[in-house]
Amino acid sequence: MLAATTAGIAQVRAPQPTGPALPTPRLVDGTPNLGPIEPNKGYWVPKQYQDYVAVLKDTKEIPYQPWAKALSDFRKSTASKYDPQGYCLPPVGTRMMTTPYPMEILQMPEQKRIVMIFEGGAHLWRVIYMDGRAHPTGDALIPTWMGHSVGHWEKDTLVVDVVGFNEGSWIDMVGDPHTSQFHLTERFTRTNMRTLHYEATLDDPGAYTKPWSVQFDIAWDPNGEIQEYICQENNRWQDTLMESQRKEAGGKQ
């Protein structure tokens, strides 16, 4: 309910494709092009999943630890009232791939990085380092919302390894939690011109009994252009919640 309310203005759907799918486009060096083909035209259109039960890859249920299951159930029972994304905080990791706002992938081979731009939420960008670096360790790994991402190619698949998340986000709309031990491995494969296949393995020994994976396809809109969308300007739900809390506090005095 919460994400749908705060995201309602800008969420998009991909147009229905017509005709046969064209092959995967490539950059001049032969690497799959994960972004626009024509200059300034086209973006990916994620589909919203409230939870990941329908897209689990190798198991029938999420392998919660007891405390994580209890917290997830509580958040569901309160209709995701305190969802951080409802307060314009970032959708993180898999949730960024399942929130229905336009998303663009910009490859910069000469700079050895890939940048992902996400129109929704808090107007996000994400940097994936492609220069072979390792993750920072110890005190040098500062927890952030988006984590620290390093990537490499395995044939035609971009593999991204992410660590260093803070604990402020939910991994899906209904409130499944994660801890600072969260380790995310993502695989991006453009199987044809209009399909991005996404797989992710979520490994968090602080919240789950074993790693688990999701997979789904993301559609391409060949005519879309990223627009400015500022979540805070449209967050009427947050104003309503704050007013409700003020009234509740006043009634207890």
mmCIF file of C-alpha atoms in Angstrom:
data_model
loop_
_atom_site.group_PDB
_atom_site.id
_atom_site.type_symbol
_atom_site.label_atom_id
_atom_site.label_comp_id
_atom_site.label_asym_id
_atom_site.label_seq_id
_atom_site.Cartn_x
_atom_site.Cartn_y
_atom_site.Cartn_z
ATOM 1 C CA MET A 1 0.000 0.000 0.000
ATOM 2 C CA LEU A 2 2.700 2.449 1.013
ATOM 3 C CA ALA A 3 4.943 2.033 -1.997
ATOM 4 C CA ALA A 4 1.969 2.195 -4.314
ATOM 5 C CA THR A 5 0.855 5.450 -2.696
ATOM 6 C CA THR A 6 4.183 7.248 -2.791
ATOM 7 C CA ALA A 7 5.158 5.875 -6.178
ATOM 8 C CA GLY A 8 1.839 6.269 -7.907
ATOM 9 C CA ILE A 9 2.573 9.402 -9.897
ATOM 10 C CA ALA A 10 5.638 8.300 -11.829
ATOM 11 C CA GLN A 11 5.453 4.547 -12.137
ATOM 12 C CA VAL A 12 5.441 3.310 -15.725
ATOM 13 C CA ARG A 13 4.736 0.265 -17.838
ATOM 14 C CA ALA A 14 6.539 -0.889 -20.940
ATOM 15 C CA PRO A 15 4.590 -0.811 -24.228
ATOM 16 C CA GLN A 16 3.452 -4.119 -25.667
ATOM 17 C CA PRO A 17 6.090 -5.330 -28.149
ATOM 18 C CA THR A 18 5.179 -5.922 -31.774
ATOM 19 C CA GLY A 19 6.954 -8.154 -34.233
ATOM 20 C CA PRO A 20 9.919 -10.441 -33.576
ATOM 21 C CA ALA A 21 12.491 -9.418 -30.983
ATOM 22 C CA LEU A 22 15.694 -7.996 -32.405
ATOM 23 C CA PRO A 23 19.025 -9.493 -31.275
ATOM 24 C CA THR A 24 21.039 -8.198 -28.349
ATOM 25 C CA PRO A 25 22.743 -4.926 -29.327
ATOM 26 C CA ARG A 26 26.477 -4.564 -28.757
ATOM 27 C CA LEU A 27 29.053 -1.853 -28.239
ATOM 28 C CA VAL A 28 31.926 -1.412 -30.685
ATOM 29 C CA ASP A 29 34.126 -3.726 -28.598
ATOM 30 C CA GLY A 30 31.543 -6.519 -28.816
ATOM 31 C CA THR A 31 30.292 -6.138 -25.241
ATOM 32 C CA PRO A 32 26.498 -6.383 -24.891
ATOM 33 C CA ASN A 33 24.920 -2.942 -24.782
ATOM 34 C CA LEU A 34 22.715 -2.824 -21.681
ATOM 35 C CA GLY A 35 21.486 0.686 -22.400
ATOM 36 C CA PRO A 36 20.006 2.887 -25.131
ATOM 37 C CA ILE A 37 20.537 2.138 -28.798
ATOM 38 C CA GLU A 38 19.517 5.540 -30.143
ATOM 39 C CA PRO A 39 20.939 8.603 -28.365
ATOM 40 C CA ASN A 40 18.753 9.707 -25.460
ATOM 41 C CA LYS A 41 15.990 7.194 -26.175
ATOM 42 C CA GLY A 42 14.975 4.083 -24.279
ATOM 43 C CA TYR A 43 15.000 2.773 -20.719
ATOM 44 C CA TRP A 44 14.203 -0.332 -18.698
ATOM 45 C CA VAL A 45 10.817 -0.628 -17.014
ATOM 46 C CA PRO A 46 10.951 -2.741 -13.824
ATOM 47 C CA LYS A 47 7.808 -4.572 -12.744
ATOM 48 C CA GLN A 48 6.669 -4.330 -9.133
ATOM 49 C CA TYR A 49 6.711 -7.430 -6.930
ATOM 50 C CA GLN A 50 5.333 -7.003 -3.421
ATOM 51 C CA ASP A 51 7.403 -9.954 -2.250
ATOM 52 C CA TYR A 52 9.651 -12.445 -3.999
ATOM 53 C CA VAL A 53 7.722 -15.688 -3.509
ATOM 54 C CA ALA A 54 6.586 -15.675 -7.143
ATOM 55 C CA VAL A 55 10.123 -15.165 -8.491
ATOM 56 C CA LEU A 56 12.175 -17.459 -6.235
ATOM 57 C CA LYS A 57 14.685 -19.392 -8.312
ATOM 58 C CA ASP A 58 15.760 -22.514 -6.404
ATOM 59 C CA THR A 59 13.452 -22.774 -3.411
ATOM 60 C CA LYS A 60 9.740 -22.579 -2.635
ATOM 61 C CA GLU A 61 9.999 -20.247 0.334
ATOM 62 C CA ILE A 62 12.317 -17.621 1.776
ATOM 63 C CA PRO A 63 14.658 -19.201 4.389
ATOM 64 C CA TYR A 64 14.095 -16.757 7.248
ATOM 65 C CA GLN A 65 15.740 -16.855 10.618
ATOM 66 C CA PRO A 66 12.997 -16.672 13.301
ATOM 67 C CA TRP A 67 13.570 -13.011 14.179
ATOM 68 C CA ALA A 68 13.549 -11.979 10.515
ATOM 69 C CA LYS A 69 10.295 -13.860 9.890
ATOM 70 C CA ALA A 70 8.699 -12.219 12.929
ATOM 71 C CA LEU A 71 9.786 -8.758 11.794
ATOM 72 C CA SER A 72 8.582 -9.394 8.247
ATOM 73 C CA ASP A 73 5.193 -10.565 9.552
ATOM 74 C CA PHE A 74 4.888 -7.471 11.746
ATOM 75 C CA ARG A 75 5.613 -5.163 8.838
ATOM 76 C CA LYS A 76 3.009 -6.956 6.731
ATOM 77 C CA SER A 77 0.463 -6.677 9.544
ATOM 78 C CA THR A 78 0.944 -2.896 9.655
ATOM 79 C CA ALA A 79 0.484 -2.620 5.857
ATOM 80 C CA SER A 80 4.113 -1.510 5.435
ATOM 81 C CA LYS A 81 3.316 1.667 7.355
ATOM 82 C CA TYR A 82 6.952 2.386 8.133
ATOM 83 C CA ASP A 83 8.443 1.423 4.783
ATOM 84 C CA PRO A 84 11.603 3.566 4.330
ATOM 85 C CA GLN A 85 10.835 3.953 0.635
ATOM 86 C CA GLY A 86 7.587 5.634 1.642
ATOM 87 C CA TYR A 87 9.735 8.341 3.236
ATOM 88 C CA CYS A 88 11.683 8.821 -0.017
ATOM 89 C CA LEU A 89 14.629 6.708 1.101
ATOM 90 C CA PRO A 90 16.324 4.525 -1.527
ATOM 91 C CA PRO A 91 15.006 1.213 -2.813
ATOM 92 C CA VAL A 92 18.080 -0.978 -2.461
ATOM 93 C CA GLY A 93 19.482 -3.908 -4.428
ATOM 94 C CA THR A 94 16.720 -6.229 -5.640
ATOM 95 C CA ARG A 95 14.072 -3.704 -4.688
ATOM 96 C CA MET A 96 15.503 -1.163 -7.100
ATOM 97 C CA MET A 97 14.894 -3.789 -9.788
ATOM 98 C CA THR A 98 11.273 -4.299 -8.670
ATOM 99 C CA THR A 99 10.043 -0.728 -8.253
ATOM 100 C CA PRO A 100 8.136 0.489 -11.347
ATOM 101 C CA TYR A 101 10.108 3.568 -12.345
ATOM 102 C CA PRO A 102 12.327 3.985 -15.412
ATOM 103 C CA MET A 103 15.896 2.743 -15.041
ATOM 104 C CA GLU A 104 18.828 3.311 -17.387
ATOM 105 C CA ILE A 105 22.230 1.606 -17.588
ATOM 106 C CA LEU A 106 25.140 3.694 -18.891
ATOM 107 C CA GLN A 107 28.333 1.829 -19.829
ATOM 108 C CA MET A 108 31.605 3.742 -19.734
ATOM 109 C CA PRO A 109 34.334 1.338 -20.904
ATOM 110 C CA GLU A 110 37.077 3.954 -21.016
ATOM 111 C CA GLN A 111 36.311 5.025 -17.446
ATOM 112 C CA LYS A 112 35.929 1.365 -16.393
ATOM 113 C CA ARG A 113 32.616 1.904 -14.694
ATOM 114 C CA ILE A 114 28.915 1.411 -15.261
ATOM 115 C CA VAL A 115 26.351 3.864 -13.918
ATOM 116 C CA MET A 116 22.734 2.945 -13.248
ATOM 117 C CA ILE A 117 20.235 5.803 -13.110
ATOM 118 C CA PHE A 118 16.886 5.269 -11.407
ATOM 119 C CA GLU A 119 14.196 7.894 -11.921
ATOM 120 C CA GLY A 120 12.079 7.060 -8.894
ATOM 121 C CA GLY A 121 12.529 7.104 -5.154
ATOM 122 C CA ALA A 122 15.190 9.552 -4.066
ATOM 123 C CA HIS A 123 16.430 10.250 -7.631
ATOM 124 C CA LEU A 124 19.171 7.646 -7.483
ATOM 125 C CA TRP A 125 22.311 6.703 -9.274
ATOM 126 C CA ARG A 126 24.573 3.756 -8.629
ATOM 127 C CA VAL A 127 28.199 3.221 -9.660
ATOM 128 C CA ILE A 128 29.545 -0.230 -10.561
ATOM 129 C CA TYR A 129 33.354 -0.293 -10.713
ATOM 130 C CA MET A 130 34.701 -2.352 -13.614
ATOM 131 C CA ASP A 131 38.437 -1.770 -13.059
ATOM 132 C CA GLY A 132 39.120 -5.001 -11.171
ATOM 133 C CA ARG A 133 39.260 -3.416 -7.727
ATOM 134 C CA ALA A 134 38.306 -5.336 -4.595
ATOM 135 C CA HIS A 135 35.782 -4.149 -2.045
ATOM 136 C CA PRO A 136 37.143 -1.989 0.778
ATOM 137 C CA THR A 137 37.631 -3.896 4.001
ATOM 138 C CA GLY A 138 37.514 -3.094 7.694
ATOM 139 C CA ASP A 139 36.849 0.538 8.581
ATOM 140 C CA ALA A 140 37.328 1.512 4.935
ATOM 141 C CA LEU A 141 34.024 -0.182 4.025
ATOM 142 C CA ILE A 142 31.572 2.481 5.102
ATOM 143 C CA PRO A 143 27.960 1.207 5.158
ATOM 144 C CA THR A 144 25.763 3.026 2.631
ATOM 145 C CA TRP A 145 22.243 2.667 1.257
ATOM 146 C CA MET A 146 23.345 1.342 -2.145
ATOM 147 C CA GLY A 147 26.389 -0.596 -0.977
ATOM 148 C CA HIS A 148 29.734 -0.901 -2.782
ATOM 149 C CA SER A 149 29.481 -2.538 -6.225
ATOM 150 C CA VAL A 150 32.192 -4.158 -8.345
ATOM 151 C CA GLY A 151 31.484 -5.917 -11.616
ATOM 152 C CA HIS A 152 32.901 -8.057 -14.361
ATOM 153 C CA TRP A 153 31.679 -9.797 -17.503
ATOM 154 C CA GLU A 154 31.112 -13.539 -17.745
ATOM 155 C CA LYS A 155 30.603 -13.931 -21.491
ATOM 156 C CA ASP A 156 27.459 -11.865 -22.173
ATOM 157 C CA THR A 157 26.393 -11.507 -18.536
ATOM 158 C CA LEU A 158 27.316 -8.591 -16.279
ATOM 159 C CA VAL A 159 28.008 -9.973 -12.795
ATOM 160 C CA VAL A 160 27.882 -7.441 -9.951
ATOM 161 C CA ASP A 161 29.026 -8.126 -6.392
ATOM 162 C CA VAL A 162 27.678 -5.782 -3.710
ATOM 163 C CA VAL A 163 28.538 -5.459 0.000
ATOM 164 C CA GLY A 164 28.568 -2.689 2.582
ATOM 165 C CA PHE A 165 24.833 -2.024 2.982
ATOM 166 C CA ASN A 166 23.514 -0.131 5.958
ATOM 167 C CA GLU A 167 20.457 -1.590 7.701
ATOM 168 C CA GLY A 168 17.993 1.180 6.879
ATOM 169 C CA SER A 169 16.295 -0.420 3.870
ATOM 170 C CA TRP A 170 13.857 -3.239 3.151
ATOM 171 C CA ILE A 171 14.636 -5.726 0.397
ATOM 172 C CA ASP A 172 11.053 -5.813 -0.847
ATOM 173 C CA MET A 173 7.766 -3.968 -0.528
ATOM 174 C CA VAL A 174 6.285 -6.096 2.260
ATOM 175 C CA GLY A 175 9.195 -5.630 4.655
ATOM 176 C CA ASP A 176 11.679 -8.490 4.443
ATOM 177 C CA PRO A 177 14.745 -7.275 6.356
ATOM 178 C CA HIS A 178 18.478 -7.512 5.932
ATOM 179 C CA THR A 179 21.486 -6.867 8.172
ATOM 180 C CA SER A 180 24.878 -5.286 7.565
ATOM 181 C CA GLN A 181 26.115 -8.773 6.584
ATOM 182 C CA PHE A 182 24.001 -8.619 3.423
ATOM 183 C CA HIS A 183 25.981 -9.757 0.366
ATOM 184 C CA LEU A 184 24.227 -9.404 -2.986
ATOM 185 C CA THR A 185 25.334 -10.995 -6.262
ATOM 186 C CA GLU A 186 23.485 -9.787 -9.358
ATOM 187 C CA ARG A 187 23.544 -11.050 -12.947
ATOM 188 C CA PHE A 188 22.305 -8.868 -15.826
ATOM 189 C CA THR A 189 21.813 -10.476 -19.262
ATOM 190 C CA ARG A 190 20.224 -8.698 -22.210
ATOM 191 C CA THR A 191 18.763 -11.732 -23.955
ATOM 192 C CA ASN A 192 17.409 -9.660 -26.844
ATOM 193 C CA MET A 193 16.751 -6.013 -27.684
ATOM 194 C CA ARG A 194 13.756 -5.676 -25.363
ATOM 195 C CA THR A 195 14.493 -8.073 -22.489
ATOM 196 C CA LEU A 196 16.891 -7.781 -19.543
ATOM 197 C CA HIS A 197 17.080 -10.990 -17.538
ATOM 198 C CA TYR A 198 17.922 -10.309 -13.888
ATOM 199 C CA GLU A 199 19.083 -12.846 -11.328
ATOM 200 C CA ALA A 200 20.160 -12.079 -7.780
ATOM 201 C CA THR A 201 21.487 -14.186 -4.939
ATOM 202 C CA LEU A 202 20.845 -12.775 -1.474
ATOM 203 C CA ASP A 203 23.277 -13.999 1.152
ATOM 204 C CA ASP A 204 22.709 -12.602 4.634
ATOM 205 C CA PRO A 205 23.657 -14.962 7.485
ATOM 206 C CA GLY A 206 22.351 -12.370 9.930
ATOM 207 C CA ALA A 207 18.757 -12.721 8.720
ATOM 208 C CA TYR A 208 18.438 -15.934 6.672
ATOM 209 C CA THR A 209 19.487 -19.534 7.180
ATOM 210 C CA LYS A 210 21.048 -19.885 3.729
ATOM 211 C CA PRO A 211 21.539 -17.891 0.515
ATOM 212 C CA TRP A 212 18.518 -17.672 -1.781
ATOM 213 C CA SER A 213 17.923 -16.373 -5.280
ATOM 214 C CA VAL A 214 15.337 -14.594 -7.406
ATOM 215 C CA GLN A 215 15.037 -14.195 -11.163
ATOM 216 C CA PHE A 216 12.760 -12.306 -13.553
ATOM 217 C CA ASP A 217 12.757 -10.304 -16.788
ATOM 218 C CA ILE A 218 12.655 -6.510 -17.150
ATOM 219 C CA ALA A 219 11.091 -4.985 -20.280
ATOM 220 C CA TRP A 220 12.500 -2.270 -22.538
ATOM 221 C CA ASP A 221 10.701 0.887 -23.673
ATOM 222 C CA PRO A 222 12.526 2.031 -26.838
ATOM 223 C CA ASN A 223 11.022 5.528 -26.758
ATOM 224 C CA GLY A 224 11.307 6.356 -23.050
ATOM 225 C CA GLU A 225 13.422 9.220 -21.738
ATOM 226 C CA ILE A 226 14.450 9.632 -18.096
ATOM 227 C CA GLN A 227 12.675 12.601 -16.507
ATOM 228 C CA GLU A 228 13.214 14.495 -13.271
ATOM 229 C CA TYR A 229 11.059 13.103 -10.482
ATOM 230 C CA ILE A 230 11.556 14.314 -6.920
ATOM 231 C CA CYS A 231 9.928 11.938 -4.472
ATOM 232 C CA GLN A 232 9.729 14.511 -1.680
ATOM 233 C CA GLU A 233 7.485 16.754 -3.786
ATOM 234 C CA ASN A 234 4.872 14.021 -4.094
ATOM 235 C CA ASN A 235 5.048 12.365 -0.697
ATOM 236 C CA ARG A 236 1.571 13.280 0.522
ATOM 237 C CA TRP A 237 1.341 9.967 2.348
ATOM 238 C CA GLN A 238 4.202 10.955 4.648
ATOM 239 C CA ASP A 239 2.447 14.217 5.543
ATOM 240 C CA THR A 240 -0.713 12.272 6.379
ATOM 241 C CA LEU A 241 1.225 9.813 8.531
ATOM 242 C CA MET A 242 2.984 12.567 10.454
ATOM 243 C CA GLU A 243 -0.300 14.373 11.098
ATOM 244 C CA SER A 244 -1.820 11.095 12.324
ATOM 245 C CA GLN A 245 1.093 10.543 14.689
ATOM 246 C CA ARG A 246 0.792 14.087 16.041
ATOM 247 C CA LYS A 247 -2.902 13.513 16.779
ATOM 248 C CA GLU A 248 -2.151 10.177 18.469
ATOM 249 C CA ALA A 249 0.528 11.801 20.624
ATOM 250 C CA GLY A 250 -1.814 14.642 21.541
ATOM 251 C CA GLY A 251 -4.532 12.243 22.626
ATOM 252 C CA LYS A 252 -2.181 10.511 25.071
ATOM 253 C CA GLN A 253 -1.328 13.658 26.971
#
